[in-house]
CSV table of C-alpha atoms and ligand atoms in Angstrom, one decimal:
chain,number,residue,atom,x,y,z
A,29,MET,CA,-44.5,252.6,-33.2
A,30,GLU,CA,-48.1,251.4,-34.3
A,31,PRO,CA,-48.6,248.1,-32.4
A,32,VAL,CA,-48.9,245.0,-34.7
A,33,ALA,CA,-52.6,243.8,-35.1
A,34,LEU,CA,-52.4,240.3,-34.1
A,35,GLU,CA,-54.6,237.7,-35.5
A,36,LEU,CA,-55.0,235.2,-32.8
A,37,LYS,CA,-58.1,232.8,-34.1
A,38,HIS,CA,-58.7,231.0,-31.2
A,39,ILE,CA,-57.5,229.7,-28.0
A,40,SER,CA,-56.8,225.9,-28.8
A,41,ASN,CA,-58.4,223.4,-26.4
A,42,ILE,CA,-55.2,222.1,-25.2
A,43,VAL,CA,-54.5,225.2,-23.3
A,44,ARG,CA,-57.9,226.6,-22.6
A,45,LYS,CA,-58.6,224.8,-19.1
A,46,ARG,CA,-58.7,227.0,-16.3
A,47,PRO,CA,-56.5,226.7,-14.2
A,48,LEU,CA,-53.9,225.3,-16.5
A,49,ILE,CA,-51.5,223.1,-14.8
A,50,ILE,CA,-48.0,222.2,-16.5
A,51,ALA,CA,-45.5,220.3,-14.7
A,52,GLY,CA,-42.7,217.9,-15.4
A,53,PRO,CA,-38.9,218.0,-15.0
A,54,CYS,CA,-36.6,220.7,-15.7
A,55,SER,CA,-34.9,218.6,-17.9
A,56,ALA,CA,-35.5,215.1,-19.7
A,57,GLU,CA,-32.8,213.1,-18.1
A,58,THR,CA,-33.6,209.5,-18.8
A,59,GLU,CA,-36.1,207.3,-20.3
A,60,THR,CA,-37.2,206.1,-17.0
A,61,GLN,CA,-37.3,209.4,-15.1
A,62,VAL,CA,-39.7,211.0,-17.8
A,63,ILE,CA,-42.2,208.2,-17.9
A,64,GLU,CA,-42.1,207.7,-14.0
A,65,THR,CA,-42.7,211.5,-13.7
A,66,ALA,CA,-45.6,211.5,-16.3
A,67,GLN,CA,-47.0,208.7,-14.4
A,68,LEU,CA,-46.8,210.0,-11.1
A,69,LEU,CA,-48.3,213.2,-12.4
A,70,ALA,CA,-51.0,211.6,-14.2
A,71,GLN,CA,-52.0,209.7,-10.9
A,72,THR,CA,-52.4,213.2,-9.2
A,73,GLY,CA,-55.1,213.9,-11.7
A,74,GLN,CA,-54.3,217.6,-11.3
A,75,VAL,CA,-51.9,218.2,-14.2
A,76,ASP,CA,-52.9,219.0,-17.7
A,77,LEU,CA,-49.6,219.2,-19.7
A,78,LEU,CA,-46.4,217.4,-19.2
A,79,ARG,CA,-43.2,219.8,-19.6
A,80,ALA,CA,-39.5,218.8,-19.8
A,81,GLY,CA,-36.6,220.5,-21.0
A,82,ILE,CA,-34.9,218.6,-24.0
A,83,TRP,CA,-32.1,221.4,-25.0
A,84,LYS,CA,-31.3,223.2,-22.1
A,85,PRO,CA,-29.9,226.9,-22.5
A,86,ARG,CA,-27.5,227.2,-19.6
A,87,THR,CA,-25.6,230.5,-18.6
A,88,ARG,CA,-22.3,228.5,-18.5
A,89,PRO,CA,-21.0,225.8,-20.5
A,90,GLY,CA,-20.2,222.7,-18.7
A,91,SER,CA,-23.6,222.4,-17.0
A,92,PHE,CA,-26.0,220.0,-18.6
A,93,GLU,CA,-27.0,221.0,-21.6
A,94,GLY,CA,-29.9,218.8,-22.3
A,95,ILE,CA,-30.4,214.9,-23.6
A,96,GLY,CA,-31.2,216.5,-26.9
A,97,ALA,CA,-33.2,214.8,-29.8
A,98,GLU,CA,-33.2,211.2,-28.3
A,99,GLY,CA,-35.5,212.5,-25.4
A,100,LEU,CA,-38.3,213.5,-27.9
A,101,ALA,CA,-38.9,209.5,-28.2
A,102,TRP,CA,-39.3,209.3,-24.2
A,103,LEU,CA,-41.9,212.2,-24.1
A,104,GLN,CA,-43.8,210.5,-26.8
A,105,GLN,CA,-43.8,207.2,-24.7
A,106,ALA,CA,-44.8,209.3,-21.7
A,107,LYS,CA,-48.0,210.4,-23.5
A,108,ALA,CA,-48.9,207.2,-24.7
A,109,ALA,CA,-48.7,205.8,-21.4
A,110,THR,CA,-50.7,208.7,-19.6
A,111,GLY,CA,-52.6,210.5,-22.1
A,112,LEU,CA,-50.9,213.6,-21.2
A,113,PRO,CA,-50.1,216.3,-23.7
A,114,THR,CA,-46.6,217.2,-24.1
A,115,CYS,CA,-44.8,220.5,-23.9
A,116,ILE,CA,-41.1,221.6,-24.6
A,117,GLU,CA,-39.0,224.6,-24.9
A,118,ILE,CA,-37.5,225.2,-28.5
A,119,ALA,CA,-35.0,228.0,-29.1
A,120,ASN,CA,-34.4,227.7,-33.1
A,121,SER,CA,-35.9,226.4,-36.4
A,122,ALA,CA,-34.2,222.9,-36.3
A,123,GLN,CA,-35.6,222.5,-32.7
A,124,VAL,CA,-39.2,223.4,-33.9
A,125,ASP,CA,-38.6,220.8,-36.8
A,126,GLN,CA,-37.8,218.0,-34.6
A,127,ALA,CA,-40.2,218.8,-31.9
A,128,LEU,CA,-43.0,218.8,-34.6
A,129,LYS,CA,-41.8,215.5,-36.1
A,130,ALA,CA,-42.0,213.9,-32.6
A,131,ASN,CA,-45.7,215.1,-32.5
A,132,ILE,CA,-45.0,217.3,-29.2
A,133,ASP,CA,-48.2,219.3,-28.7
A,134,VAL,CA,-47.0,222.7,-27.1
A,135,LEU,CA,-44.0,224.6,-27.5
A,136,TRP,CA,-42.4,227.3,-25.6
A,137,ILE,CA,-39.9,230.0,-26.1
A,138,GLY,CA,-37.6,230.4,-23.1
A,139,ALA,CA,-36.5,233.4,-21.4
A,140,ARG,CA,-33.1,233.3,-23.1
A,141,SER,CA,-34.6,233.1,-26.6
A,142,THR,CA,-37.3,235.8,-26.2
A,143,VAL,CA,-34.5,238.4,-25.4
A,144,ASN,CA,-33.0,237.9,-29.2
A,145,PRO,CA,-35.3,238.9,-32.0
A,146,PHE,CA,-33.2,237.0,-34.7
A,147,SER,CA,-33.9,233.9,-32.5
A,148,VAL,CA,-37.7,234.7,-32.1
A,149,GLN,CA,-37.8,235.3,-35.9
A,150,ASP,CA,-36.0,232.0,-36.8
A,151,ILE,CA,-38.5,230.1,-34.6
A,152,ALA,CA,-41.6,232.0,-36.0
A,153,ASP,CA,-40.3,231.4,-39.4
A,154,ALA,CA,-40.2,227.5,-38.7
A,155,LEU,CA,-43.6,228.0,-37.4
A,156,ARG,CA,-45.3,229.3,-40.5
A,157,GLY,CA,-48.3,227.2,-41.5
A,158,VAL,CA,-48.2,224.9,-38.3
A,159,ASP,CA,-51.0,224.6,-35.9
A,160,ILE,CA,-49.5,224.3,-32.6
A,161,PRO,CA,-49.8,226.4,-29.5
A,162,VAL,CA,-46.9,228.4,-28.4
A,163,PHE,CA,-46.1,230.0,-25.0
A,164,ILE,CA,-43.6,232.9,-24.8
A,165,LYS,CA,-41.4,233.2,-21.6
A,166,ASN,CA,-40.6,236.7,-20.6
A,167,PRO,CA,-37.2,238.0,-21.8
A,168,ILE,CA,-34.6,237.7,-19.0
A,169,HIS,CA,-34.2,241.4,-18.5
A,170,PRO,CA,-37.2,243.5,-17.5
A,171,ASP,CA,-38.3,244.6,-20.9
A,172,ILE,CA,-41.9,244.2,-22.2
A,173,GLU,CA,-41.7,245.7,-25.4
A,174,LEU,CA,-39.1,242.8,-26.2
A,175,TRP,CA,-41.9,240.2,-25.0
A,176,THR,CA,-44.5,242.0,-27.0
A,177,GLY,CA,-42.3,241.9,-30.0
A,178,ALA,CA,-41.8,237.9,-29.5
A,179,VAL,CA,-46.0,237.9,-29.3
A,180,GLU,CA,-46.2,239.8,-32.5
A,181,ARG,CA,-43.5,237.8,-34.2
A,182,VAL,CA,-45.1,234.5,-33.7
A,183,ALA,CA,-48.5,235.7,-34.3
A,184,GLN,CA,-47.2,237.3,-37.7
A,185,ALA,CA,-46.3,233.6,-38.4
A,186,GLY,CA,-49.9,232.5,-38.2
A,187,ILE,CA,-49.9,230.8,-34.8
A,188,GLY,CA,-53.4,231.4,-33.4
A,189,THR,CA,-52.9,230.2,-30.0
A,190,ILE,CA,-50.1,232.2,-28.0
A,191,GLY,CA,-49.8,232.1,-24.0
A,192,LEU,CA,-47.5,233.9,-21.9
A,193,ILE,CA,-45.4,232.5,-19.2
A,194,HIS,CA,-43.9,234.6,-16.8
A,195,ARG,CA,-40.8,233.5,-14.8
A,196,GLY,CA,-39.4,236.4,-13.6
A,197,PHE,CA,-36.5,238.8,-14.4
A,198,ALA,CA,-32.9,239.1,-13.9
A,199,ALA,CA,-32.1,241.8,-11.1
A,200,TYR,CA,-28.7,242.9,-10.3
A,201,GLY,CA,-27.8,242.1,-6.7
A,202,ASN,CA,-29.3,239.4,-4.1
A,203,THR,CA,-32.9,239.3,-3.6
A,204,ALA,CA,-35.2,237.0,-2.1
A,205,PHE,CA,-35.5,235.3,-5.8
A,206,ARG,CA,-33.7,233.7,-8.4
A,207,ASN,CA,-35.5,236.0,-10.8
A,208,ALA,CA,-37.5,238.9,-9.4
A,209,PRO,CA,-41.1,238.7,-10.2
A,210,MET,CA,-41.5,242.4,-10.9
A,211,TRP,CA,-45.3,241.9,-10.6
A,212,HIS,CA,-46.2,245.3,-12.3
A,213,LEU,CA,-44.4,244.5,-15.4
A,214,ALA,CA,-46.3,241.1,-15.6
A,215,ILE,CA,-49.5,243.0,-14.8
A,216,GLU,CA,-49.0,245.4,-17.6
A,217,MET,CA,-48.2,242.8,-20.1
A,218,LYS,CA,-51.3,240.8,-18.9
A,219,ARG,CA,-53.4,244.0,-19.6
A,220,ARG,CA,-52.1,244.6,-23.1
A,221,HIS,CA,-52.8,241.1,-24.1
A,222,GLU,CA,-55.8,240.3,-22.3
A,223,GLY,CA,-57.3,237.3,-23.5
A,224,LEU,CA,-54.0,235.4,-23.8
A,225,PRO,CA,-53.2,232.6,-21.7
A,226,PHE,CA,-51.3,233.9,-18.9
A,227,ILE,CA,-49.3,231.5,-16.9
A,228,ASN,CA,-46.7,231.8,-14.0
A,229,ASP,CA,-43.7,230.0,-13.5
A,230,PRO,CA,-42.9,230.0,-9.8
A,231,SER,CA,-39.9,227.5,-10.2
A,232,HIS,CA,-38.0,230.0,-12.2
A,233,ILE,CA,-39.0,232.9,-9.9
A,234,CYS,CA,-38.2,231.6,-6.7
A,235,GLY,CA,-35.3,228.9,-7.5
A,236,ARG,CA,-36.3,227.4,-4.4
A,237,ARG,CA,-38.7,224.8,-2.9
A,238,ASP,CA,-39.9,226.5,0.1
A,239,THR,CA,-41.4,229.8,-1.4
A,240,LEU,CA,-43.3,228.5,-4.5
A,241,GLN,CA,-46.7,227.9,-2.6
A,242,THR,CA,-46.6,231.8,-1.7
A,243,ILE,CA,-45.7,232.9,-5.1
A,244,ALA,CA,-48.0,230.4,-6.7
A,245,GLN,CA,-50.9,231.6,-4.5
A,246,LYS,CA,-50.0,235.1,-5.3
A,247,ALA,CA,-50.2,234.3,-9.2
A,248,ILE,CA,-53.6,232.8,-8.7
A,249,ASP,CA,-54.7,235.8,-6.7
A,250,LEU,CA,-53.7,238.1,-9.6
A,251,ASP,CA,-55.9,236.1,-11.8
A,252,TYR,CA,-53.5,234.3,-13.7
A,253,ASP,CA,-54.7,231.4,-15.9
A,254,GLY,CA,-52.5,228.8,-14.6
A,255,LEU,CA,-49.0,227.7,-13.2
A,256,MET,CA,-46.0,225.8,-14.9
A,257,ILE,CA,-44.1,223.9,-11.9
A,258,GLU,CA,-40.8,221.7,-12.3
A,259,VAL,CA,-41.4,218.3,-10.9
A,260,HIS,CA,-38.7,215.6,-10.5
A,261,PRO,CA,-39.3,211.9,-8.6
A,262,ARG,CA,-36.0,212.7,-6.9
A,263,PRO,CA,-35.7,216.5,-6.9
A,264,ASP,CA,-32.1,216.3,-5.1
A,265,GLU,CA,-30.6,214.2,-7.9
A,266,ALA,CA,-31.9,216.3,-10.8
A,267,TRP,CA,-29.3,217.1,-13.5
A,268,SER,CA,-30.6,220.8,-13.6
A,269,ASP,CA,-32.5,223.2,-11.4
A,270,ALA,CA,-32.4,220.7,-8.3
A,271,ALA,CA,-33.2,223.1,-5.7
A,272,GLN,CA,-36.6,224.2,-7.4
A,273,GLN,CA,-38.0,221.1,-8.3
A,274,LEU,CA,-40.9,219.3,-6.1
A,275,THR,CA,-41.7,215.5,-6.2
A,276,PRO,CA,-45.1,214.7,-7.8
A,277,ASP,CA,-46.7,214.4,-4.4
A,278,ALA,CA,-45.3,217.8,-3.1
A,279,LEU,CA,-46.9,219.5,-6.3
A,280,SER,CA,-49.9,217.8,-5.5
A,281,THR,CA,-50.2,219.1,-1.9
A,282,LEU,CA,-49.3,222.7,-3.2
A,283,LEU,CA,-52.2,222.6,-5.8
A,284,SER,CA,-54.6,221.2,-2.8
A,285,GLN,CA,-53.6,224.4,-0.5
A,286,ILE,CA,-53.8,226.7,-2.9
A,287,VAL,CA,-57.1,228.9,-2.6
A,288,TRP,CA,-58.7,229.3,-6.2
A,289,ARG,CA,-60.3,231.9,-7.5
A,290,LYS,CA,-64.0,231.6,-7.3
A,291,GLU,CA,-65.3,230.9,-11.1
A,292,GLY,CA,-68.9,232.1,-9.9
A,293,CYS,CA,-69.2,235.7,-9.2
A,294,ASN,CA,-70.7,235.8,-5.7
A,295,ASN,CA,-68.4,238.7,-5.2
A,296,THR,CA,-69.5,241.8,-6.8
A,297,ALA,CA,-67.6,243.0,-9.8
A,298,PHE,CA,-66.4,245.7,-7.6
A,299,HIS,CA,-64.7,243.4,-5.1
A,300,GLU,CA,-62.8,241.6,-7.5
A,301,ALA,CA,-61.5,244.8,-9.2
A,302,LEU,CA,-60.7,246.1,-5.9
A,303,GLU,CA,-58.9,242.8,-5.0
A,304,LYS,CA,-56.9,242.9,-8.3
A,305,LEU,CA,-55.9,246.8,-7.5
A,306,ARG,CA,-54.7,245.8,-4.0
A,307,HIS,CA,-52.8,243.2,-5.1
A,308,SER,CA,-50.8,245.3,-7.4
A,309,ILE,CA,-50.3,247.8,-4.6
A,310,ASP,CA,-48.8,245.2,-2.5
A,311,GLY,CA,-46.4,244.2,-5.3
A,312,LEU,CA,-45.4,247.7,-5.8
A,313,ASP,CA,-45.1,248.4,-2.0
A,314,ASP,CA,-42.7,245.3,-2.1
A,315,GLU,CA,-40.3,246.6,-4.5
A,316,ILE,CA,-40.4,249.9,-3.0
A,317,ILE,CA,-39.1,248.7,0.4
A,318,GLN,CA,-36.6,246.4,-1.7
A,319,LEU,CA,-35.0,249.5,-3.5
A,320,LEU,CA,-35.0,251.3,-0.3
A,321,GLY,CA,-33.0,248.5,1.4
A,322,GLN,CA,-30.7,248.6,-1.9
A,323,ARG,CA,-30.5,252.7,-1.2
A,324,MET,CA,-29.5,252.3,2.4
A,325,LYS,CA,-26.8,249.8,1.3
A,326,LEU,CA,-25.3,252.3,-1.0
A,327,ALA,CA,-25.4,254.7,1.6
A,328,GLU,CA,-23.4,252.6,3.9
A,329,GLU,CA,-20.8,252.0,1.3
A,330,ILE,CA,-20.6,255.8,0.6
A,331,ALA,CA,-20.0,256.6,4.4
A,332,ALA,CA,-17.1,253.9,4.7
A,333,TYR,CA,-15.3,256.2,1.8
A,334,LYS,CA,-16.2,259.2,3.8
A,335,LYS,CA,-15.0,257.8,6.8
A,336,ILE,CA,-11.7,256.9,5.3
A,337,HIS,CA,-11.3,260.4,4.0
A,338,GLY,CA,-12.5,262.2,7.1
A,339,ILE,CA,-15.6,264.0,5.3
A,340,THR,CA,-18.9,264.9,7.2
A,341,ILE,CA,-22.1,262.5,6.9
A,342,LEU,CA,-24.2,265.7,5.6
A,343,GLN,CA,-23.1,267.1,2.6
A,344,THR,CA,-25.8,269.8,2.3
A,345,ALA,CA,-25.3,270.9,-1.3
A,346,ARG,CA,-25.7,267.2,-2.4
A,347,TRP,CA,-28.7,267.0,-0.5
A,348,ASN,CA,-30.3,270.3,-2.1
A,349,SER,CA,-29.6,268.8,-5.7
A,350,ILE,CA,-31.1,265.6,-4.8
A,351,LEU,CA,-34.4,267.2,-3.6
A,352,ALA,CA,-34.6,269.7,-6.5
A,353,ARG,CA,-34.2,266.9,-8.9
A,354,MET,CA,-36.7,264.6,-7.2
A,355,LYS,CA,-39.4,267.4,-7.0
A,356,GLN,CA,-39.0,268.4,-10.5
A,357,GLU,CA,-39.6,264.7,-11.3
A,358,GLY,CA,-42.6,264.3,-8.9
A,359,ILE,CA,-44.4,267.0,-10.7
A,360,LYS,CA,-44.0,265.2,-14.1
A,361,LEU,CA,-45.7,262.4,-12.3
A,362,GLY,CA,-48.4,264.1,-10.5
A,363,LEU,CA,-46.8,263.8,-6.7
A,364,ASN,CA,-47.3,266.7,-4.5
A,365,ASP,CA,-44.5,268.9,-3.7
A,366,SER,CA,-44.7,268.2,0.2
A,367,PHE,CA,-45.2,264.4,-0.2
A,368,ILE,CA,-41.7,264.3,-2.2
A,369,GLN,CA,-40.4,266.6,0.6
A,370,HIS,CA,-41.7,264.3,3.7
A,371,PHE,CA,-40.6,260.8,1.8
A,372,LEU,CA,-37.2,262.1,1.0
A,373,ASP,CA,-36.7,263.5,4.3
A,374,ALA,CA,-37.6,260.0,6.0
A,375,VAL,CA,-35.4,258.5,3.4
A,376,HIS,CA,-32.7,260.9,4.2
A,377,MET,CA,-32.9,260.3,7.8
A,378,GLU,CA,-32.7,256.8,7.6
A,379,SER,CA,-29.4,257.3,5.4
A,380,ILE,CA,-28.1,259.1,8.1
A,381,THR,CA,-28.7,256.6,10.8
A,382,HIS,CA,-27.0,253.9,8.5
A,383,GLN,CA,-24.0,256.3,7.6
A,384,THR,CA,-23.8,257.2,11.6
A,385,GLU,CA,-23.4,253.2,12.5
A,386,VAL,CA,-20.9,253.0,9.6
A,387,PHE,CA,-19.0,255.8,11.1
A,388,ASN,CA,-19.2,254.7,15.1
A,389,ARG,CA,-18.1,251.4,14.0
A,390,LYS,CA,-14.6,250.3,15.7
B,423,PEP,C1,-37.0,225.9,-18.1
B,423,PEP,O1,-38.3,226.4,-18.1
B,423,PEP,O2,-36.5,224.9,-17.6
B,423,PEP,C2,-36.3,227.4,-18.3
B,423,PEP,C3,-35.1,227.0,-18.9
B,423,PEP,O3,-36.7,228.5,-18.2
B,423,PEP,P1,-36.4,229.9,-18.4
B,423,PEP,O4,-36.5,230.1,-20.0
B,423,PEP,O5,-37.7,230.5,-17.7
B,423,PEP,O6,-35.0,230.1,-18.0
B,424,MN,MN1,-35.6,224.6,-15.2
């Protein structure tokens, strides 16, 4: 399919600053909470945009689904009190209209909306003729075509400033993350849309406070243009996403501890390019290790069945067919035959070790 030609006019001043720091509560809860958060964030002098969820897309009903339009006035008050521009999630045309009436400065499309072209088109139609920056979060599942499609729909509606927010992807099975970063997909999206502000949301990637620093640093090292981080004056009491929110003080500490990429070019272009490539390689290696871990878990499950049915660990025919198939795939990817042999031998030996452990269990 032919890519849609994007007519992005300019990067609006409001989101041009680098690094762009967007912070605020997951959800607007009360007038006091919104204004208190805004004031504490403004005092840090490190925050550029105040975020708050007004309508919350929740996985299951019964959770707090957002305070609704009532909260828009609190954001207006917070802006008047602090000068911080405001930023909210919108998921349909009615919400776009209400946000625009309330003079919200920046909108974002959430991960649960980006997955649905009907929703994105509905939002895009409501934005036609409007001049407001729109950030688009990655879709929940790892599909950058869908993410790109959302950029195209919003751009076709005439929005001149579009930014991207990488909030991680749902991955089946437990990982260290609430949403797996899958850095290689984000990097590919960034490459495709060079020039669009590219923001990392470590809060929804980590789902917990203690790993935010590492992920935020990694994003900055990967040349992201900024961060969106959830902040609440009393995080443990938050009505949504309590485990991942920081106090304004903790945000300030996190931002101070980040090693920011130098703007000036003391390093040669070569060094910068090398750094980026190495980070991409680290990201892929992390994923390879995660996948190998998952593969061994499956081998253990298989071993349990083999044990019950009195079948040997080594199944030569099966092993031959895996090797043949992977060698064929490897050739297509430019991978050397003997590399595949060595690599799979090592994987196979590790799998046998895991299976033997299962067999030996009393
Ligand atoms: C949020 O930012 O609070 C939110 C709901 O995020 P996401 O769309 O990434 O889940
Ligand atoms: Mn949240």
